[in-house]
């Protein structure tokens, strides 16, 4: 039997996403809903078309709120435990697209606190370095500075803490254990942390839509239990599957296993070496056999990466699939195709990241609250 486990901190085993929808109690993103969404957006996105985003909570209600001009806002985040890899950037690319097509505010939480308490050997200074580097990667995605607020928990805490306190008071340990798998050796920093990931869903008195991989959903489940008691909306979410590790279709990419991922700061030679060496192939062991029997794109990681993100052109993708299946396209050729696509994306990203250094203040809390799309004072939180 295939067993797997998905929590916000760990993914083990080969994930069965249909089962996960049932286990987490989310809804499948149906073709019908997708069509409504795309119609409203006025354009399609490769991550929707290829079912990378496959599940949701209350996305239909977000659409209703758009129709009735109530509007909504977007929220997503990053835990700075290391350099970002290609998987991490996916929700940000999608969030940026949503911001462009719907013209809405985006809040991005950088959870230095979470990573500090979660990782036993974490060094605070190291996490701060990663946080800055990750923020540059996020800014490089191209968000609208007038409608985007990036905040780091340890810096913005004064403004998060009142609501976090209130949230924490509504979550008992038994629920937190059931939802997050905490146990007697979990440190109490991590036990409190979920309140801080829930707070930004209350930044505006509108529905909050959260694009992220499905591992983050447990937070939203709790948020949805308590939100209405606070006079806020239940959070809506749109969930993606994980971009699989280079080494095979199981698990999740991991920063601690560099061979599983391509990092956003890697150069062409490194990408080439990693893909050629590690990308799990659905091809045959010899060229002769491959020409004769053909490859299997469904288990081939290079094909899957092209399918999920890197080849937007449907016709080209279909052509690659057919040629690979027939054995006309060899594994090395498919890998080279992917390498060029990854580099096309990363070369551009790295240029934008260089420029991001000069732009970053426009997105962040400056300690004086002059960046103030939202600001809730203690009195407001406790007055209700
Ligand atoms: P973190 O830093 O683990 O992950 C950042 C974002 O990347 C998604 N993700 C992936 N997506 C596709 N393929 C993958 N292989 C892959 N690996 C990770 C994650 O789901 C996440 O969206 N606790 C959070 C930080 C956070 C947050 C949020 C995330 C705070 N508030 C609101 C999403 C929404 C974290 O450590 O994410």
CSV table of C-alpha atoms and ligand atoms in Angstrom, one decimal:
chain,number,residue,atom,x,y,z
A,1,UNK,CA,0.0,0.0,0.0
A,2,UNK,CA,1.2,3.5,-0.8
A,3,UNK,CA,1.6,5.5,2.4
A,4,UNK,CA,2.5,9.1,2.5
A,5,UNK,CA,2.4,12.1,4.9
A,6,UNK,CA,2.1,15.8,4.1
A,7,UNK,CA,2.6,18.4,6.8
A,8,UNK,CA,3.8,22.1,6.4
A,9,UNK,CA,7.3,20.9,7.3
A,10,UNK,CA,7.7,17.5,5.8
A,11,UNK,CA,6.5,15.4,2.9
A,12,UNK,CA,7.2,11.7,3.0
A,13,UNK,CA,6.4,9.0,0.5
A,14,UNK,CA,4.7,9.3,-2.9
A,15,UNK,CA,1.8,11.7,-2.6
A,16,UNK,CA,-1.6,10.6,-3.8
A,17,UNK,CA,-3.2,14.0,-4.4
A,18,UNK,CA,-6.7,12.7,-4.8
A,19,UNK,CA,-6.5,11.0,-1.4
A,20,UNK,CA,-5.0,14.2,0.0
A,21,UNK,CA,-8.0,16.2,-1.2
A,22,UNK,CA,-10.2,13.9,0.8
A,23,UNK,CA,-7.9,13.8,3.8
A,24,UNK,CA,-7.6,17.6,4.0
A,25,UNK,CA,-11.2,18.2,3.1
A,26,UNK,CA,-10.5,20.5,0.1
A,27,UNK,CA,-12.3,20.6,-3.2
A,28,UNK,CA,-10.9,19.5,-6.6
A,29,UNK,CA,-10.4,22.3,-9.0
A,30,UNK,CA,-12.9,21.2,-11.7
A,31,UNK,CA,-12.7,22.1,-15.3
A,32,UNK,CA,-16.0,24.0,-14.9
A,33,UNK,CA,-14.7,26.2,-12.1
A,34,UNK,CA,-11.4,26.7,-13.9
A,35,UNK,CA,-13.2,27.9,-17.0
A,36,UNK,CA,-15.2,30.5,-14.9
A,37,UNK,CA,-12.0,31.6,-13.3
A,38,UNK,CA,-10.1,32.0,-16.6
A,39,UNK,CA,-13.1,33.8,-18.2
A,40,UNK,CA,-13.1,36.3,-15.4
A,41,UNK,CA,-9.3,36.7,-15.5
A,42,UNK,CA,-9.5,37.2,-19.2
A,43,UNK,CA,-6.6,34.9,-19.8
A,44,UNK,CA,-5.3,31.4,-19.0
A,45,UNK,CA,-2.1,30.4,-17.2
A,46,UNK,CA,0.1,27.4,-17.8
A,47,UNK,CA,-0.1,26.3,-14.1
A,48,UNK,CA,-3.9,26.1,-14.4
A,49,UNK,CA,-4.0,24.6,-17.8
A,50,UNK,CA,-1.6,21.8,-16.8
A,51,UNK,CA,-3.4,21.1,-13.5
A,52,UNK,CA,-0.5,22.1,-11.3
A,53,UNK,CA,-3.1,24.0,-9.3
A,54,UNK,CA,-5.5,21.2,-8.7
A,55,UNK,CA,-7.5,21.9,-5.5
A,56,UNK,CA,-9.1,24.8,-3.7
A,57,UNK,CA,-11.2,26.1,-0.9
A,58,UNK,CA,-13.9,28.6,-1.7
A,59,UNK,CA,-12.5,29.7,-5.0
A,60,UNK,CA,-16.1,29.9,-6.2
A,61,UNK,CA,-16.8,32.4,-3.5
A,62,UNK,CA,-13.8,34.5,-4.5
A,63,UNK,CA,-15.3,34.6,-8.0
A,64,UNK,CA,-18.6,35.7,-6.6
A,65,UNK,CA,-16.9,38.4,-4.7
A,66,UNK,CA,-15.3,39.6,-7.9
A,67,UNK,CA,-18.6,39.7,-9.7
A,68,UNK,CA,-20.2,41.6,-6.8
A,69,UNK,CA,-17.2,44.0,-6.7
A,70,UNK,CA,-16.4,43.2,-3.1
A,71,UNK,CA,-13.0,42.1,-4.3
A,72,UNK,CA,-10.5,40.0,-2.5
A,73,UNK,CA,-6.8,40.1,-1.6
A,74,UNK,CA,-3.9,37.7,-2.0
A,75,UNK,CA,-1.6,36.3,0.6
A,76,UNK,CA,1.4,33.9,0.4
A,77,UNK,CA,4.8,33.4,2.0
A,78,UNK,CA,8.2,31.9,2.4
A,79,UNK,CA,10.1,30.3,5.2
A,80,UNK,CA,13.8,31.4,4.7
A,81,UNK,CA,15.5,28.1,5.6
A,82,UNK,CA,17.9,28.3,2.6
A,83,UNK,CA,18.2,29.5,-0.9
A,84,UNK,CA,15.0,29.2,-3.0
A,85,UNK,CA,14.6,26.5,-5.6
A,86,UNK,CA,12.4,26.3,-8.7
A,87,UNK,CA,9.6,24.7,-6.7
A,88,UNK,CA,9.4,27.6,-4.2
A,89,UNK,CA,9.0,30.2,-6.9
A,90,UNK,CA,6.0,28.6,-8.5
A,91,UNK,CA,3.4,30.0,-6.1
A,92,UNK,CA,5.0,33.4,-6.4
A,93,UNK,CA,4.8,33.3,-10.2
A,94,UNK,CA,1.2,32.4,-10.0
A,95,UNK,CA,0.4,35.0,-7.3
A,96,UNK,CA,2.0,37.7,-9.5
A,97,UNK,CA,-0.2,36.6,-12.4
A,98,UNK,CA,-3.3,36.8,-10.2
A,99,UNK,CA,-2.2,40.3,-9.1
A,100,UNK,CA,-1.8,41.4,-12.7
A,101,UNK,CA,-5.1,40.1,-13.9
A,102,UNK,CA,-7.3,41.0,-10.9
A,103,UNK,CA,-5.3,44.1,-9.8
A,104,UNK,CA,-5.5,43.2,-6.1
A,105,UNK,CA,-3.2,43.6,-3.1
A,106,UNK,CA,-0.7,40.9,-2.2
A,107,UNK,CA,0.8,40.3,1.2
A,108,UNK,CA,3.9,38.2,1.5
A,109,UNK,CA,5.0,36.8,4.9
A,110,UNK,CA,8.7,35.9,5.5
A,111,UNK,CA,8.7,33.5,8.4
A,112,UNK,CA,12.2,33.8,9.9
A,113,UNK,CA,10.7,32.9,13.3
A,114,UNK,CA,9.2,29.7,12.0
A,115,UNK,CA,12.4,28.5,10.5
A,116,UNK,CA,14.4,29.4,13.5
A,117,UNK,CA,12.2,27.4,15.9
A,118,UNK,CA,11.7,24.5,13.4
A,119,UNK,CA,15.3,23.8,12.5
A,120,UNK,CA,17.2,22.4,15.4
A,121,UNK,CA,20.6,23.7,14.2
A,122,UNK,CA,19.3,27.0,12.7
A,123,UNK,CA,21.5,30.0,13.2
A,124,UNK,CA,19.7,33.3,13.5
A,125,UNK,CA,22.2,35.3,11.4
A,126,UNK,CA,22.1,32.7,8.7
A,127,UNK,CA,18.3,32.8,8.5
A,128,UNK,CA,18.5,36.5,8.2
A,129,UNK,CA,20.9,36.2,5.3
A,130,UNK,CA,18.6,33.7,3.6
A,131,UNK,CA,15.6,36.0,4.3
A,132,UNK,CA,17.2,38.9,2.5
A,133,UNK,CA,18.2,36.7,-0.4
A,134,UNK,CA,14.8,35.1,-0.6
A,135,UNK,CA,13.1,38.5,-0.6
A,136,UNK,CA,15.2,39.5,-3.6
A,137,UNK,CA,14.1,36.4,-5.4
A,138,UNK,CA,10.5,37.3,-4.6
A,139,UNK,CA,10.8,40.9,-5.7
A,140,UNK,CA,12.4,39.6,-8.9
A,141,UNK,CA,9.1,37.9,-9.8
A,142,UNK,CA,7.8,41.4,-10.7
A,143,UNK,CA,5.1,42.2,-8.2
A,144,UNK,CA,3.5,45.7,-8.4
A,145,UNK,CA,5.2,47.7,-5.6
A,146,UNK,CA,2.1,49.8,-5.0
A,147,UNK,CA,0.0,46.8,-4.2
A,148,UNK,CA,2.5,44.5,-2.6
A,149,UNK,CA,3.7,44.3,1.0
A,150,UNK,CA,6.5,42.0,2.0
A,151,UNK,CA,7.1,41.7,5.7
A,152,UNK,CA,9.4,39.6,7.9
A,153,UNK,CA,7.8,38.3,11.0
A,154,UNK,CA,10.6,39.3,13.4
A,155,UNK,CA,10.5,42.9,12.1
A,156,UNK,CA,6.8,43.4,11.7
A,157,UNK,CA,5.9,41.5,14.9
A,158,UNK,CA,4.5,44.5,16.8
A,159,UNK,CA,1.7,44.7,14.2
A,160,UNK,CA,1.1,41.0,14.0
A,161,UNK,CA,1.2,40.2,17.7
A,162,UNK,CA,-2.2,41.5,18.8
A,163,UNK,CA,-4.1,39.4,16.3
A,164,UNK,CA,-1.7,36.4,16.9
A,165,UNK,CA,-2.6,36.5,20.5
A,166,UNK,CA,-6.2,36.5,19.8
A,167,UNK,CA,-5.9,33.7,17.3
A,168,UNK,CA,-3.7,31.6,19.7
A,169,UNK,CA,-6.4,31.9,22.3
A,170,UNK,CA,-8.8,30.1,20.1
A,171,UNK,CA,-6.6,27.1,19.2
A,172,UNK,CA,-6.2,24.5,21.8
A,173,UNK,CA,-3.3,22.1,22.0
A,174,UNK,CA,-5.4,19.1,21.1
A,175,UNK,CA,-6.4,20.7,17.8
A,176,UNK,CA,-2.9,21.8,17.0
A,177,UNK,CA,-1.6,18.3,17.7
A,178,UNK,CA,-4.2,16.7,15.4
A,179,UNK,CA,-3.7,19.2,12.6
A,180,UNK,CA,0.1,19.6,12.7
A,181,UNK,CA,1.2,16.4,14.3
A,182,UNK,CA,2.9,18.2,17.3
A,183,UNK,CA,4.0,15.9,20.1
A,184,UNK,CA,5.7,16.1,23.5
A,185,UNK,CA,9.1,17.0,22.1
A,186,UNK,CA,7.8,19.8,19.8
A,187,UNK,CA,9.2,23.1,21.1
A,188,UNK,CA,6.7,25.6,22.3
A,189,UNK,CA,7.9,28.2,19.7
A,190,UNK,CA,6.6,26.0,16.9
A,191,UNK,CA,3.4,25.3,18.8
A,192,UNK,CA,2.6,29.1,18.9
A,193,UNK,CA,3.9,29.7,15.4
A,194,UNK,CA,0.7,28.8,13.5
A,195,UNK,CA,-1.1,31.8,14.9
A,196,UNK,CA,1.4,34.0,13.1
A,197,UNK,CA,0.8,32.3,9.7
A,198,UNK,CA,-2.9,32.8,10.2
A,199,UNK,CA,-2.9,36.5,11.0
A,200,UNK,CA,-2.3,37.8,7.5
A,201,UNK,CA,-5.5,36.2,6.3
A,202,UNK,CA,-7.2,38.9,8.4
A,203,UNK,CA,-5.3,41.9,6.9
A,204,UNK,CA,-8.3,43.2,5.1
A,205,UNK,CA,-12.0,42.8,5.6
A,206,UNK,CA,-12.3,41.0,2.4
A,207,UNK,CA,-11.9,37.4,1.4
A,208,UNK,CA,-8.2,36.3,1.4
A,209,UNK,CA,-7.1,34.0,-1.4
A,210,UNK,CA,-3.9,32.0,-0.7
A,211,UNK,CA,-1.9,30.4,-3.6
A,212,UNK,CA,0.5,27.8,-2.2
A,213,UNK,CA,1.4,24.2,-2.5
A,214,UNK,CA,-1.0,21.9,-0.6
A,215,UNK,CA,1.4,21.4,2.3
A,216,UNK,CA,0.4,24.8,3.7
A,217,UNK,CA,-3.3,23.9,3.9
A,218,UNK,CA,-3.4,22.8,7.5
A,219,UNK,CA,-3.1,26.4,8.6
A,220,UNK,CA,-6.1,27.4,6.5
A,221,UNK,CA,-8.2,24.6,8.0
A,222,UNK,CA,-7.8,26.1,11.4
A,223,UNK,CA,-8.2,29.6,10.2
A,224,UNK,CA,-11.6,28.6,8.7
A,225,UNK,CA,-12.7,27.2,12.0
A,226,UNK,CA,-12.2,30.5,13.8
A,227,UNK,CA,-12.4,33.3,11.2
A,228,UNK,CA,-16.1,33.9,11.4
A,229,UNK,CA,-16.1,34.1,15.2
A,230,UNK,CA,-13.7,37.1,14.7
A,231,UNK,CA,-16.0,38.7,12.1
A,232,UNK,CA,-13.7,37.9,9.2
A,233,UNK,CA,-14.0,35.7,6.1
A,234,UNK,CA,-12.9,32.2,6.0
A,235,UNK,CA,-9.7,32.1,3.9
A,236,UNK,CA,-9.9,30.8,0.4
A,237,UNK,CA,-7.0,28.8,-1.1
A,238,UNK,CA,-5.8,27.5,-4.4
A,239,UNK,CA,-3.4,24.6,-3.9
A,240,UNK,CA,-0.7,23.2,-6.2
A,241,UNK,CA,1.0,19.9,-6.3
A,242,UNK,CA,4.7,19.8,-5.8
A,243,UNK,CA,7.1,20.2,-8.6
A,244,UNK,CA,8.8,16.8,-8.2
A,245,UNK,CA,12.5,16.4,-7.3
A,246,UNK,CA,14.9,15.8,-10.1
A,247,UNK,CA,15.6,12.4,-8.7
A,248,UNK,CA,12.1,10.9,-9.3
A,249,UNK,CA,8.4,11.6,-8.9
A,250,UNK,CA,8.3,10.9,-5.2
A,251,UNK,CA,8.6,13.3,-2.3
A,252,UNK,CA,9.3,17.0,-2.4
A,253,UNK,CA,12.4,18.8,-3.5
A,254,UNK,CA,14.6,19.5,-0.6
A,255,UNK,CA,17.1,22.3,0.0
A,256,UNK,CA,19.1,19.9,2.2
A,257,UNK,CA,19.5,17.5,-0.8
A,258,UNK,CA,20.9,19.7,-3.5
A,259,UNK,CA,20.7,17.0,-6.2
A,260,UNK,CA,16.9,17.0,-5.9
A,261,UNK,CA,16.5,20.6,-6.9
A,262,UNK,CA,17.6,23.4,-9.2
A,263,UNK,CA,18.3,26.6,-7.1
A,264,UNK,CA,17.4,30.0,-8.5
A,265,UNK,CA,21.0,31.2,-8.2
A,266,UNK,CA,22.6,28.3,-10.2
A,267,UNK,CA,24.4,28.9,-13.5
A,268,UNK,CA,24.0,27.1,-16.8
A,269,UNK,CA,26.9,24.7,-16.2
A,270,UNK,CA,25.5,23.6,-12.8
A,271,UNK,CA,22.0,23.2,-14.2
A,272,UNK,CA,23.3,21.1,-17.1
A,273,UNK,CA,25.4,18.9,-14.8
A,274,UNK,CA,22.5,18.3,-12.4
A,275,UNK,CA,19.9,17.6,-15.0
A,276,UNK,CA,22.1,15.3,-17.0
A,277,UNK,CA,23.3,13.5,-13.9
A,278,UNK,CA,20.2,13.3,-11.7
A,279,UNK,CA,17.0,13.9,-13.6
A,280,UNK,CA,15.2,10.6,-13.4
A,281,UNK,CA,14.6,9.3,-16.9
A,282,UNK,CA,11.7,7.4,-18.4
A,283,UNK,CA,14.0,6.3,-21.2
A,284,UNK,CA,15.4,2.9,-22.0
A,285,UNK,CA,18.9,1.8,-20.8
A,286,UNK,CA,20.5,1.9,-24.2
A,287,UNK,CA,20.0,4.0,-27.3
A,288,UNK,CA,19.1,1.0,-29.4
A,289,UNK,CA,16.4,-0.1,-27.0
A,290,UNK,CA,15.1,3.4,-26.7
A,291,UNK,CA,14.9,3.8,-30.5
A,292,UNK,CA,13.0,0.5,-30.5
A,293,UNK,CA,10.8,0.7,-27.5
A,294,UNK,CA,10.5,4.4,-26.8
A,295,UNK,CA,10.4,6.3,-23.5
A,296,UNK,CA,7.8,6.8,-20.8
A,297,UNK,CA,7.1,10.6,-20.4
A,298,UNK,CA,4.8,9.9,-17.4
A,299,UNK,CA,7.6,9.0,-15.1
A,300,UNK,CA,10.3,11.1,-16.8
A,301,UNK,CA,11.1,14.1,-14.6
A,302,UNK,CA,12.4,16.2,-17.5
A,303,UNK,CA,9.1,15.8,-19.3
A,304,UNK,CA,7.2,16.4,-16.1
A,305,UNK,CA,9.0,19.7,-15.5
A,306,UNK,CA,8.4,20.8,-19.0
A,307,UNK,CA,4.7,19.8,-18.7
A,308,UNK,CA,4.2,21.5,-15.3
A,309,UNK,CA,6.0,24.8,-16.0
A,310,UNK,CA,8.7,25.1,-18.5
A,311,UNK,CA,7.0,24.5,-21.9
A,312,UNK,CA,4.0,26.7,-22.2
A,313,UNK,CA,3.4,25.8,-25.8
A,314,UNK,CA,0.8,23.0,-25.9
A,315,UNK,CA,1.7,21.9,-29.4
A,316,UNK,CA,5.4,21.8,-28.8
A,317,UNK,CA,4.8,19.8,-25.6
A,318,UNK,CA,2.6,17.2,-27.4
A,319,UNK,CA,5.3,16.9,-30.1
A,320,UNK,CA,8.0,16.2,-27.5
A,321,UNK,CA,5.7,13.6,-25.8
A,322,UNK,CA,5.0,11.8,-29.1
A,323,UNK,CA,8.6,11.8,-30.2
A,324,UNK,CA,9.8,10.6,-26.8
A,325,UNK,CA,7.2,7.8,-26.7
A,326,UNK,CA,8.2,6.6,-30.2
A,327,UNK,CA,11.9,6.7,-29.4
A,328,UNK,CA,12.7,9.4,-31.9
A,329,UNK,CA,13.8,11.7,-29.1
A,330,UNK,CA,16.5,10.4,-26.8
A,331,UNK,CA,16.7,11.1,-23.0
A,332,UNK,CA,19.8,13.2,-23.5
A,333,UNK,CA,18.0,15.3,-26.1
A,334,UNK,CA,14.9,15.8,-23.9
A,335,UNK,CA,17.2,16.8,-21.0
A,336,UNK,CA,19.0,19.3,-23.1
A,337,UNK,CA,15.7,20.8,-24.1
A,338,UNK,CA,14.7,21.2,-20.5
A,339,UNK,CA,18.2,22.6,-19.6
A,340,UNK,CA,17.7,25.3,-22.2
A,341,UNK,CA,14.2,26.1,-20.9
A,342,UNK,CA,15.3,26.3,-17.3
A,343,UNK,CA,18.2,28.6,-18.2
A,344,UNK,CA,16.0,30.8,-20.3
A,345,UNK,CA,13.8,31.3,-17.2
A,346,UNK,CA,16.7,31.6,-14.7
A,347,UNK,CA,18.9,33.9,-16.7
A,348,UNK,CA,16.0,36.4,-16.8
A,349,UNK,CA,15.2,35.8,-13.1
A,350,UNK,CA,18.8,36.4,-12.1
A,351,UNK,CA,19.0,39.7,-14.0
A,352,UNK,CA,15.7,40.8,-12.3
A,353,UNK,CA,17.2,39.8,-9.0
A,354,UNK,CA,20.2,42.1,-9.5
A,355,UNK,CA,17.8,44.9,-10.1
A,356,UNK,CA,15.7,43.9,-7.1
A,357,UNK,CA,18.4,45.1,-4.7
A,358,UNK,CA,17.5,48.7,-5.6
A,359,UNK,CA,13.7,48.1,-5.4
A,360,UNK,CA,13.4,46.1,-2.3
A,361,UNK,CA,12.5,49.0,0.1
A,362,UNK,CA,9.5,49.8,-1.9
A,363,UNK,CA,8.0,46.5,-0.9
A,364,UNK,CA,8.9,46.3,2.7
A,365,UNK,CA,8.0,47.6,6.2
A,366,UNK,CA,10.4,50.5,6.9
A,367,UNK,CA,10.0,50.5,10.7
A,368,UNK,CA,7.9,53.7,10.4
A,369,UNK,CA,4.8,52.3,8.9
A,370,UNK,CA,5.0,54.7,5.9
A,371,UNK,CA,4.3,51.5,3.9
A,372,UNK,CA,0.9,51.2,5.2
A,373,UNK,CA,-1.6,49.3,3.1
A,374,UNK,CA,-2.8,47.8,6.3
A,375,UNK,CA,-2.2,48.6,9.9
A,376,UNK,CA,-4.2,47.4,12.7
A,377,UNK,CA,-3.6,48.8,16.2
A,378,UNK,CA,-4.0,46.9,19.4
A,379,UNK,CA,-7.2,48.8,20.3
A,380,UNK,CA,-8.9,47.7,17.1
A,381,UNK,CA,-8.1,44.0,17.7
A,382,UNK,CA,-9.4,43.9,21.2
A,383,UNK,CA,-12.3,46.3,20.8
A,384,UNK,CA,-14.6,43.6,19.2
B,1,LIG,P1,8.2,27.3,2.2
B,1,LIG,O1,9.3,28.3,2.3
B,1,LIG,O2,8.4,25.9,2.7
B,1,LIG,O3,7.6,27.2,0.8
B,1,LIG,C1,7.3,28.4,0.0
B,1,LIG,C2,6.2,28.1,-0.9
B,1,LIG,O4,6.6,27.2,-1.9
B,1,LIG,C3,5.7,26.1,-1.9
B,1,LIG,N1,6.5,24.9,-2.3
B,1,LIG,C4,6.4,24.3,-3.5
B,1,LIG,N2,5.6,24.5,-4.5
B,1,LIG,C5,5.7,23.7,-5.6
B,1,LIG,N3,6.6,22.7,-5.7
B,1,LIG,C6,7.5,22.4,-4.7
B,1,LIG,N4,8.3,21.4,-4.7
B,1,LIG,C7,7.3,23.2,-3.5
B,1,LIG,N5,8.0,23.3,-2.3
B,1,LIG,C8,7.4,24.3,-1.6
B,1,LIG,C9,5.1,26.1,-0.5
B,1,LIG,O5,3.8,25.4,-0.5
B,1,LIG,C10,5.0,27.6,-0.2
B,1,LIG,O6,3.8,28.1,-0.9
B,1,LIG,N6,5.3,28.3,6.3
B,1,LIG,C11,5.6,28.7,4.9
B,1,LIG,C12,5.7,30.2,4.7
B,1,LIG,C13,4.4,30.9,4.7
B,1,LIG,C14,3.4,30.8,3.7
B,1,LIG,C15,2.3,31.6,4.1
B,1,LIG,C16,3.3,30.0,2.5
B,1,LIG,C17,3.9,31.9,5.6
B,1,LIG,N7,2.7,32.3,5.2
B,1,LIG,C18,1.2,31.7,3.3
B,1,LIG,C19,2.2,30.0,1.8
B,1,LIG,C20,1.1,30.9,2.1
B,1,LIG,C21,6.8,28.0,4.4
B,1,LIG,O7,7.7,27.7,5.1
B,1,LIG,O8,6.9,27.9,3.0
